[in-house]
mmCIF file of C-alpha atoms and ligand atoms in Angstrom:
data_model
loop_
_atom_site.group_PDB
_atom_site.id
_atom_site.type_symbol
_atom_site.label_atom_id
_atom_site.label_comp_id
_atom_site.label_asym_id
_atom_site.label_seq_id
_atom_site.Cartn_x
_atom_site.Cartn_y
_atom_site.Cartn_z
ATOM 1 C CA MET A 1 -15.006 -7.599 -19.540
ATOM 2 C CA LYS A 2 -13.553 -10.775 -17.531
ATOM 3 C CA ILE A 3 -11.640 -9.907 -14.616
ATOM 4 C CA ALA A 4 -9.689 -11.858 -12.312
ATOM 5 C CA ILE A 5 -9.078 -10.950 -8.893
ATOM 6 C CA MET A 6 -5.191 -12.254 -7.402
ATOM 7 C CA SER A 7 -6.697 -13.056 -3.550
ATOM 8 C CA ARG A 8 -5.974 -15.621 -0.515
ATOM 9 C CA ASN A 9 -9.373 -15.807 0.775
ATOM 10 C CA LYS A 10 -12.869 -15.036 -1.334
ATOM 11 C CA ARG A 11 -14.330 -15.302 1.774
ATOM 12 C CA LEU A 12 -12.284 -11.044 3.109
ATOM 13 C CA TYR A 13 -14.624 -8.784 2.445
ATOM 14 C CA SER A 14 -12.102 -6.797 0.216
ATOM 15 C CA THR A 15 -12.196 -9.876 -2.315
ATOM 16 C CA ARG A 16 -15.829 -9.900 -1.589
ATOM 17 C CA ARG A 17 -16.913 -6.272 -2.483
ATOM 18 C CA LEU A 18 -14.951 -6.343 -5.292
ATOM 19 C CA VAL A 19 -17.152 -9.418 -7.035
ATOM 20 C CA GLU A 20 -20.165 -7.756 -5.883
ATOM 21 C CA ALA A 21 -19.012 -4.340 -8.454
ATOM 22 C CA CYS A 22 -17.458 -6.768 -11.226
ATOM 23 C CA GLU A 23 -21.094 -8.148 -10.980
ATOM 24 C CA SER A 24 -23.372 -5.425 -10.858
ATOM 25 C CA ARG A 25 -21.727 -3.559 -13.421
ATOM 26 C CA GLY A 26 -22.148 -6.774 -15.801
ATOM 27 C CA HIS A 27 -17.976 -8.227 -15.667
ATOM 28 C CA GLN A 28 -17.344 -12.368 -15.685
ATOM 29 C CA VAL A 29 -15.513 -12.359 -12.339
ATOM 30 C CA ARG A 30 -12.527 -14.630 -11.493
ATOM 31 C CA VAL A 31 -10.572 -14.838 -7.725
ATOM 32 C CA ILE A 32 -7.976 -16.125 -8.259
ATOM 33 C CA ASP A 33 -5.656 -17.609 -5.565
ATOM 34 C CA THR A 34 -2.335 -16.442 -5.104
ATOM 35 C CA LEU A 35 -0.119 -18.949 -4.571
ATOM 36 C CA ARG A 36 -1.473 -21.904 -5.880
ATOM 37 C CA CYS A 37 -0.684 -20.408 -9.709
ATOM 38 C CA TYR A 38 2.292 -21.981 -11.447
ATOM 39 C CA MET A 39 3.486 -20.186 -14.742
ATOM 40 C CA ASN A 40 5.759 -21.797 -17.716
ATOM 41 C CA ILE A 41 8.000 -18.976 -18.310
ATOM 42 C CA THR A 42 10.420 -21.003 -20.724
ATOM 43 C CA SER A 43 7.155 -20.881 -23.687
ATOM 44 C CA ASP A 44 7.390 -18.684 -26.225
ATOM 45 C CA LYS A 45 3.600 -16.960 -24.889
ATOM 46 C CA PRO A 46 3.474 -16.693 -21.299
ATOM 47 C CA GLU A 47 1.296 -18.932 -19.661
ATOM 48 C CA LEU A 48 -0.297 -18.826 -16.194
ATOM 49 C CA HIS A 49 -1.365 -21.689 -14.854
ATOM 50 C CA TYR A 50 -4.196 -22.181 -12.184
ATOM 51 C CA GLY A 51 -5.387 -26.202 -10.774
ATOM 52 C CA GLY A 52 -4.218 -28.019 -14.418
ATOM 53 C CA GLU A 53 -6.388 -25.024 -16.508
ATOM 54 C CA ASN A 54 -4.838 -22.135 -18.679
ATOM 55 C CA LEU A 55 -5.823 -19.257 -17.570
ATOM 56 C CA GLU A 56 -6.579 -17.716 -20.724
ATOM 57 C CA ASP A 57 -8.586 -14.301 -22.220
ATOM 58 C CA PHE A 58 -8.547 -12.223 -18.978
ATOM 59 C CA ASP A 59 -8.832 -8.515 -19.256
ATOM 60 C CA ALA A 60 -7.894 -7.097 -16.138
ATOM 61 C CA VAL A 61 -6.411 -8.321 -12.971
ATOM 62 C CA ILE A 62 -7.511 -6.564 -9.727
ATOM 63 C CA PRO A 63 -4.162 -7.770 -7.391
ATOM 64 C CA ARG A 64 -4.577 -8.332 -3.937
ATOM 65 C CA ILE A 65 -1.376 -9.105 -2.508
ATOM 66 C CA GLY A 66 -0.970 -9.346 0.866
ATOM 67 C CA ALA A 67 2.730 -8.333 2.802
ATOM 68 C CA SER A 68 3.771 -11.446 3.813
ATOM 69 C CA ILE A 69 3.024 -13.112 -0.054
ATOM 70 C CA THR A 70 5.163 -9.542 -2.077
ATOM 71 C CA PHE A 71 7.636 -11.709 -3.892
ATOM 72 C CA TYR A 72 5.253 -14.934 -5.292
ATOM 73 C CA GLY A 73 2.302 -12.343 -5.737
ATOM 74 C CA THR A 74 4.324 -10.366 -8.213
ATOM 75 C CA ALA A 75 5.795 -12.475 -9.807
ATOM 76 C CA VAL A 76 2.010 -13.858 -10.744
ATOM 77 C CA LEU A 77 1.113 -10.387 -11.817
ATOM 78 C CA ARG A 78 3.614 -9.393 -13.440
ATOM 79 C CA GLN A 79 3.018 -13.082 -15.352
ATOM 80 C CA PHE A 80 -0.535 -11.905 -15.878
ATOM 81 C CA GLU A 81 1.135 -8.506 -17.433
ATOM 82 C CA MET A 82 3.429 -10.160 -19.473
ATOM 83 C CA MET A 83 -0.020 -11.654 -21.294
ATOM 84 C CA GLY A 84 -1.319 -8.386 -22.082
ATOM 85 C CA VAL A 85 -3.896 -8.791 -19.232
ATOM 86 C CA PHE A 86 -4.373 -4.796 -17.690
ATOM 87 C CA PRO A 87 -3.242 -4.860 -14.038
ATOM 88 C CA ALA A 88 -5.339 -2.389 -11.334
ATOM 89 C CA ASN A 89 -1.661 -2.024 -9.852
ATOM 90 C CA GLU A 90 1.197 -2.977 -11.988
ATOM 91 C CA SER A 91 3.645 -5.514 -10.324
ATOM 92 C CA VAL A 92 6.694 -2.912 -9.669
ATOM 93 C CA ALA A 93 4.898 -0.257 -8.343
ATOM 94 C CA ILE A 94 3.412 -2.485 -5.721
ATOM 95 C CA SER A 95 6.996 -4.748 -4.643
ATOM 96 C CA ARG A 96 8.639 -0.639 -4.792
ATOM 97 C CA SER A 97 5.935 0.078 -2.627
ATOM 98 C CA ARG A 98 5.976 -2.693 0.029
ATOM 99 C CA ASP A 99 9.537 -1.267 0.206
ATOM 100 C CA LYS A 100 9.171 1.015 3.345
ATOM 101 C CA LEU A 101 12.554 3.033 2.727
ATOM 102 C CA ARG A 102 12.051 3.000 -1.127
ATOM 103 C CA SER A 103 9.446 4.359 -1.140
ATOM 104 C CA LEU A 104 9.795 7.449 1.559
ATOM 105 C CA GLN A 105 13.120 7.984 -0.728
ATOM 106 C CA LEU A 106 11.179 8.691 -3.732
ATOM 107 C CA LEU A 107 8.783 10.081 -2.276
ATOM 108 C CA SER A 108 11.011 13.116 -0.897
ATOM 109 C CA ARG A 109 12.970 13.039 -4.207
ATOM 110 C CA ASP A 110 9.803 15.039 -6.278
ATOM 111 C CA GLY A 111 9.012 17.169 -2.660
ATOM 112 C CA ILE A 112 6.035 15.956 -0.431
ATOM 113 C CA GLY A 113 5.999 16.441 3.071
ATOM 114 C CA MET A 114 6.796 14.003 5.292
ATOM 115 C CA PRO A 115 8.775 12.962 8.726
ATOM 116 C CA LYS A 116 12.178 13.622 9.470
ATOM 117 C CA THR A 117 13.091 10.181 8.680
ATOM 118 C CA GLY A 118 16.687 8.966 9.713
ATOM 119 C CA PHE A 119 18.350 5.510 8.317
ATOM 120 C CA ALA A 120 22.195 4.036 9.904
ATOM 121 C CA HIS A 121 23.065 1.279 9.941
ATOM 122 C CA SER A 122 26.119 1.808 12.707
ATOM 123 C CA PRO A 123 25.760 1.564 16.570
ATOM 124 C CA GLY A 124 28.604 3.613 16.666
ATOM 125 C CA ASP A 125 25.839 6.747 15.106
ATOM 126 C CA ILE A 126 23.112 6.535 17.307
ATOM 127 C CA GLN A 127 23.295 9.221 18.719
ATOM 128 C CA ASP A 128 24.667 11.764 15.198
ATOM 129 C CA LEU A 129 21.635 10.073 13.197
ATOM 130 C CA MET A 130 19.304 11.427 16.474
ATOM 131 C CA LYS A 131 20.568 14.434 16.718
ATOM 132 C CA MET A 132 19.268 14.925 12.566
ATOM 133 C CA VAL A 133 15.808 14.080 13.081
ATOM 134 C CA GLY A 134 15.592 16.381 15.650
ATOM 135 C CA GLY A 135 16.247 14.860 19.417
ATOM 136 C CA ALA A 136 13.155 12.868 21.216
ATOM 137 C CA PRO A 137 10.773 12.372 21.576
ATOM 138 C CA LEU A 138 10.521 10.189 18.090
ATOM 139 C CA VAL A 139 9.485 6.831 16.921
ATOM 140 C CA ILE A 140 10.952 3.696 15.805
ATOM 141 C CA LYS A 141 9.419 1.595 13.085
ATOM 142 C CA LEU A 142 10.539 -1.570 11.515
ATOM 143 C CA LEU A 143 11.094 -1.497 7.856
ATOM 144 C CA GLU A 144 9.041 -5.194 7.854
ATOM 145 C CA GLY A 145 5.933 -4.419 9.611
ATOM 146 C CA THR A 146 2.248 -3.933 8.732
ATOM 147 C CA GLN A 147 -0.254 -2.581 10.597
ATOM 148 C CA GLY A 148 1.078 -0.299 13.526
ATOM 149 C CA ILE A 149 3.185 -3.969 14.906
ATOM 150 C CA GLY A 150 7.388 -2.899 15.426
ATOM 151 C CA VAL A 151 6.712 1.076 15.339
ATOM 152 C CA VAL A 152 7.313 2.720 18.904
ATOM 153 C CA LEU A 153 6.808 5.751 20.490
ATOM 154 C CA ALA A 154 10.560 6.628 22.412
ATOM 155 C CA GLU A 155 9.885 9.341 24.762
ATOM 156 C CA THR A 156 13.297 10.826 26.405
ATOM 157 C CA ALA A 157 16.879 9.914 23.835
ATOM 158 C CA LYS A 158 18.111 6.728 26.525
ATOM 159 C CA ALA A 159 15.026 4.960 26.132
ATOM 160 C CA ALA A 160 15.346 6.105 21.710
ATOM 161 C CA GLU A 161 19.099 5.542 21.428
ATOM 162 C CA SER A 162 17.920 1.231 24.155
ATOM 163 C CA VAL A 163 15.149 0.712 21.549
ATOM 164 C CA ILE A 164 17.104 1.453 18.017
ATOM 165 C CA GLU A 165 20.097 -0.447 19.922
ATOM 166 C CA ALA A 166 18.136 -3.012 20.522
ATOM 167 C CA PHE A 167 16.840 -3.464 17.384
ATOM 168 C CA MET A 168 20.257 -2.872 15.741
ATOM 169 C CA GLY A 169 21.288 -6.262 17.269
ATOM 170 C CA LEU A 170 18.556 -8.212 16.248
ATOM 171 C CA LYS A 171 20.274 -7.036 12.798
ATOM 172 C CA ALA A 172 16.856 -5.695 12.131
ATOM 173 C CA ASN A 173 16.382 -2.675 9.649
ATOM 174 C CA ILE A 174 14.731 0.711 11.131
ATOM 175 C CA LEU A 175 14.070 4.134 10.888
ATOM 176 C CA ILE A 176 13.822 6.572 12.722
ATOM 177 C CA GLN A 177 11.328 9.503 12.829
ATOM 178 C CA GLU A 178 10.265 12.735 14.250
ATOM 179 C CA PHE A 179 6.533 12.418 15.674
ATOM 180 C CA ILE A 180 4.465 14.414 15.003
ATOM 181 C CA LYS A 181 2.673 15.343 18.539
ATOM 182 C CA GLU A 182 -0.146 17.709 17.273
ATOM 183 C CA ALA A 183 -1.558 14.577 14.826
ATOM 184 C CA GLY A 184 -2.234 13.789 18.345
ATOM 185 C CA GLY A 185 -2.711 10.669 17.575
ATOM 186 C CA ALA A 186 -4.703 9.852 14.163
ATOM 187 C CA ASP A 187 -4.258 9.620 10.755
ATOM 188 C CA ILE A 188 -5.817 10.360 7.752
ATOM 189 C CA ARG A 189 -6.562 7.502 4.971
ATOM 190 C CA CYS A 190 -7.198 9.067 1.261
ATOM 191 C CA PHE A 191 -7.566 6.383 -1.429
ATOM 192 C CA VAL A 192 -6.557 7.659 -4.400
ATOM 193 C CA ILE A 193 -8.339 5.954 -7.809
ATOM 194 C CA GLY A 194 -6.898 7.011 -10.575
ATOM 195 C CA ASN A 195 -5.629 11.129 -10.349
ATOM 196 C CA LYS A 196 -8.343 11.328 -7.695
ATOM 197 C CA VAL A 197 -9.123 10.994 -3.989
ATOM 198 C CA VAL A 198 -12.756 8.724 -3.884
ATOM 199 C CA ALA A 199 -12.891 8.845 -0.158
ATOM 200 C CA ALA A 200 -11.236 9.560 2.703
ATOM 201 C CA MET A 201 -11.570 9.033 6.803
ATOM 202 C CA GLN A 202 -9.918 10.069 9.794
ATOM 203 C CA ARG A 203 -8.222 7.326 11.874
ATOM 204 C CA GLN A 204 -7.834 7.461 15.897
ATOM 205 C CA GLY A 205 -5.874 5.543 18.154
ATOM 206 C CA ALA A 206 -7.521 4.975 21.115
ATOM 207 C CA GLU A 207 -7.305 5.845 24.617
ATOM 208 C CA GLY A 208 -3.649 6.741 25.146
ATOM 209 C CA GLU A 209 -2.384 5.186 21.845
ATOM 210 C CA PHE A 210 0.000 7.257 19.178
ATOM 211 C CA ARG A 211 -0.577 4.348 16.854
ATOM 212 C CA SER A 212 -4.701 4.446 15.195
ATOM 213 C CA ASN A 213 -3.821 1.879 13.031
ATOM 214 C CA LEU A 214 -7.915 -0.170 12.907
ATOM 215 C CA HIS A 215 -6.037 -3.816 14.175
ATOM 216 C CA ARG A 216 -5.042 -1.593 17.547
ATOM 217 C CA GLY A 217 -8.413 -0.650 18.295
ATOM 218 C CA GLY A 218 -8.586 3.030 16.266
ATOM 219 C CA THR A 219 -12.000 4.435 15.131
ATOM 220 C CA ALA A 220 -12.953 5.954 12.030
ATOM 221 C CA THR A 221 -14.631 8.316 10.673
ATOM 222 C CA LEU A 222 -15.370 10.720 7.903
ATOM 223 C CA VAL A 223 -13.037 14.189 7.298
ATOM 224 C CA LYS A 224 -12.970 16.141 4.781
ATOM 225 C CA LEU A 225 -9.611 16.831 3.349
ATOM 226 C CA THR A 226 -7.817 20.743 2.251
ATOM 227 C CA PRO A 227 -7.324 20.937 -0.796
ATOM 228 C CA ARG A 228 -3.592 20.434 -0.392
ATOM 229 C CA GLU A 229 -4.242 17.282 1.294
ATOM 230 C CA ARG A 230 -6.538 15.849 -1.750
ATOM 231 C CA ALA A 231 -3.006 16.809 -3.669
ATOM 232 C CA THR A 232 -0.346 15.696 -1.635
ATOM 233 C CA ALA A 233 -2.113 11.701 -1.816
ATOM 234 C CA VAL A 234 -2.396 12.185 -5.747
ATOM 235 C CA ARG A 235 0.433 12.967 -5.774
ATOM 236 C CA ALA A 236 2.226 10.559 -3.600
ATOM 237 C CA ALA A 237 -0.010 7.498 -4.950
ATOM 238 C CA LYS A 238 1.330 8.596 -8.920
ATOM 239 C CA VAL A 239 5.416 9.226 -7.859
ATOM 240 C CA MET A 240 4.937 5.303 -6.295
ATOM 241 C CA GLY A 241 3.178 4.808 -9.604
ATOM 242 C CA LEU A 242 -0.030 3.592 -8.287
ATOM 243 C CA ASN A 243 -4.124 3.760 -9.827
ATOM 244 C CA VAL A 244 -5.311 2.486 -6.642
ATOM 245 C CA ALA A 245 -3.323 3.444 -3.536
ATOM 246 C CA GLY A 246 -4.348 4.393 -0.262
ATOM 247 C CA VAL A 247 -2.187 7.092 1.501
ATOM 248 C CA ASP A 248 -1.913 7.768 4.657
ATOM 249 C CA LEU A 249 -1.542 11.181 5.872
ATOM 250 C CA LEU A 250 -0.611 13.096 9.177
ATOM 251 C CA ARG A 251 -1.724 16.610 9.878
ATOM 252 C CA SER A 252 0.992 18.839 11.232
ATOM 253 C CA GLU A 253 1.657 22.516 11.932
ATOM 254 C CA ARG A 254 3.672 22.471 8.947
ATOM 255 C CA GLY A 255 1.191 20.805 6.862
ATOM 256 C CA PRO A 256 0.388 17.562 5.322
ATOM 257 C CA LEU A 257 2.764 15.025 5.627
ATOM 258 C CA VAL A 258 2.896 11.761 3.736
ATOM 259 C CA MET A 259 3.918 7.951 5.940
ATOM 260 C CA GLU A 260 3.257 4.997 3.831
ATOM 261 C CA VAL A 261 1.163 4.577 0.281
ATOM 262 C CA ASN A 262 -0.270 1.488 0.748
ATOM 263 C CA SER A 263 -1.214 -0.824 -3.039
ATOM 264 C CA SER A 264 -3.582 -2.793 -1.074
ATOM 265 C CA PRO A 265 -5.478 -0.898 0.510
ATOM 266 C CA GLY A 266 -9.007 -2.248 2.266
ATOM 267 C CA LEU A 267 -12.285 -1.680 2.045
ATOM 268 C CA GLU A 268 -14.132 -2.257 4.688
ATOM 269 C CA GLY A 269 -13.144 0.682 6.922
ATOM 270 C CA ILE A 270 -13.471 2.891 4.032
ATOM 271 C CA GLU A 271 -16.567 1.949 2.794
ATOM 272 C CA SER A 272 -18.225 1.568 6.075
ATOM 273 C CA ALA A 273 -16.946 5.209 7.514
ATOM 274 C CA THR A 274 -18.419 6.645 4.105
ATOM 275 C CA GLY A 275 -20.275 4.639 2.654
ATOM 276 C CA LYS A 276 -19.080 5.081 -0.984
ATOM 277 C CA ASP A 277 -19.160 1.963 -3.056
ATOM 278 C CA VAL A 278 -15.223 2.725 -3.262
ATOM 279 C CA ALA A 279 -15.534 -1.449 -5.123
ATOM 280 C CA GLY A 280 -17.840 -0.322 -7.718
ATOM 281 C CA MET A 281 -15.463 2.868 -8.572
ATOM 282 C CA ILE A 282 -11.978 0.510 -8.971
ATOM 283 C CA VAL A 283 -14.349 -1.464 -11.518
ATOM 284 C CA GLU A 284 -15.039 1.858 -13.090
ATOM 285 C CA PHE A 285 -11.868 2.819 -13.136
ATOM 286 C CA ILE A 286 -10.444 -0.511 -14.994
ATOM 287 C CA GLU A 287 -13.744 -0.390 -17.530
ATOM 288 C CA LYS A 288 -11.886 3.252 -18.568
ATOM 289 C CA ASN A 289 -8.533 2.156 -18.789
ATOM 290 C CA ALA A 290 -8.034 -1.771 -19.652
ATOM 291 C CA LYS A 291 -6.823 -2.055 -22.719
ATOM 292 C CA PRO A 292 -4.426 -5.092 -23.508
ATOM 293 C CA HIS A 293 -0.871 -3.851 -23.298
ATOM 294 C CA HIS A 294 -0.951 -1.280 -21.346
ATOM 295 C CA THR A 295 1.638 -1.517 -18.273
ATOM 296 C CA ARG A 296 4.116 0.752 -18.630
ATOM 297 C CA THR A 297 7.119 -1.642 -17.621
ATOM 298 C CA ARG A 298 5.462 -4.589 -19.794
ATOM 299 C CA GLY A 299 7.177 -7.263 -16.744
ATOM 300 C CA HIS A 300 10.344 -5.668 -17.020
ATOM 301 C CA GLY A 301 10.501 -3.901 -14.478
HETATM 302 P P1 LIG B 401 2.742 -0.138 9.343
HETATM 303 O O1 LIG B 401 2.627 0.884 8.237
HETATM 304 O O2 LIG B 401 2.713 -0.643 9.940
HETATM 305 O O3 LIG B 401 0.442 1.269 10.224
HETATM 306 P P2 LIG B 401 3.425 3.158 10.105
HETATM 307 O O4 LIG B 401 4.096 3.900 10.372
HETATM 308 O O5 LIG B 401 0.927 3.789 9.390
HETATM 309 O O6 LIG B 401 2.896 1.972 10.292
HETATM 310 O O7 LIG B 401 2.367 3.885 11.863
HETATM 311 C C1 LIG B 401 1.681 3.762 12.862
HETATM 312 C C2 LIG B 401 0.769 4.530 12.964
HETATM 313 O O8 LIG B 401 1.638 4.749 14.287
HETATM 314 C C3 LIG B 401 0.137 4.995 12.529
HETATM 315 O O9 LIG B 401 -1.009 4.872 10.819
HETATM 316 C C4 LIG B 401 0.166 6.755 13.235
HETATM 317 O O10 LIG B 401 -1.201 6.936 13.607
HETATM 318 C C5 LIG B 401 1.358 6.382 13.465
HETATM 319 N N1 LIG B 401 3.068 7.122 13.492
HETATM 320 C C6 LIG B 401 3.744 6.622 13.173
HETATM 321 N N2 LIG B 401 4.489 7.617 12.709
HETATM 322 C C7 LIG B 401 3.863 8.846 13.143
HETATM 323 C C8 LIG B 401 4.982 9.658 13.046
HETATM 324 N N3 LIG B 401 6.697 9.905 12.868
HETATM 325 N N4 LIG B 401 4.912 10.779 14.311
HETATM 326 C C9 LIG B 401 3.481 10.985 15.205
HETATM 327 N N5 LIG B 401 2.393 9.061 14.130
HETATM 328 C C10 LIG B 401 3.846 8.350 14.164
#
């Protein structure tokens, strides 16, 4: 097959591993810098151009779209979809998963466990909002944050109130969430491909840190999942419409709670913690599923 990898940087671990996996499985592969693609939308035949060249004949595309270029990245991916190229993840599913609030609303509609979460606009409603999610301690999250930046633990009602007021004053969109203390500063990353969790790791925050992000000094270890955790992760990916997803869970007294579903999950942490060839499994999924014009939305969404 001829496979495109949308990525801003060939040297990134995840990109390199995907290239290796494609090549070792006998495919032709090309890394395409997402922001250098431009497109002809008016033509009868949708086209994607790249440095003067017309990108044609790809069978599949693996999108690796960073959060900061979601808008342009999903537009490029949609163009691939309109040309009939099979995407490892569809553009609509990626856009959906990038909106934290929308994702939680969809997961909750499907009855998937999550921390009690509230969202409000007016500072006048802060008191009631805090009561609604069970009061302090609570976690306040900037909707636009990634890698743990903009996630704050407020231990007391007073602290929570001031932080919420401050964020609202800055016109930032925030959600507030019950603090899952029993998770002990750890979370679980489940790597889902198709209908299966193919690898999982536990991430533990540094001493005194409730956020377990590896970018914030967390460490990753192998973890054995319960059947319920596996089922929750697979369902969460399905609800989001993602074939390839990193589902982050917190272990709570009432079972697994989904925090987030990531559409471009990194490969470095999970491959080194588990020793598994996750890149190879992504390519294998494509081999089994890629058919021309196979997207559910065909770029209409
Ligand atoms: P980001 O998307 O920026 O990584 P997250 O929502 O995943 O933000 O939060 C970062 C980390 O903070 C999580 O990995 C988890 O360890 C911790 N955390 C987030 N929400 C909660 C919560 N409600 N209760 C306990 N810990 C949490």
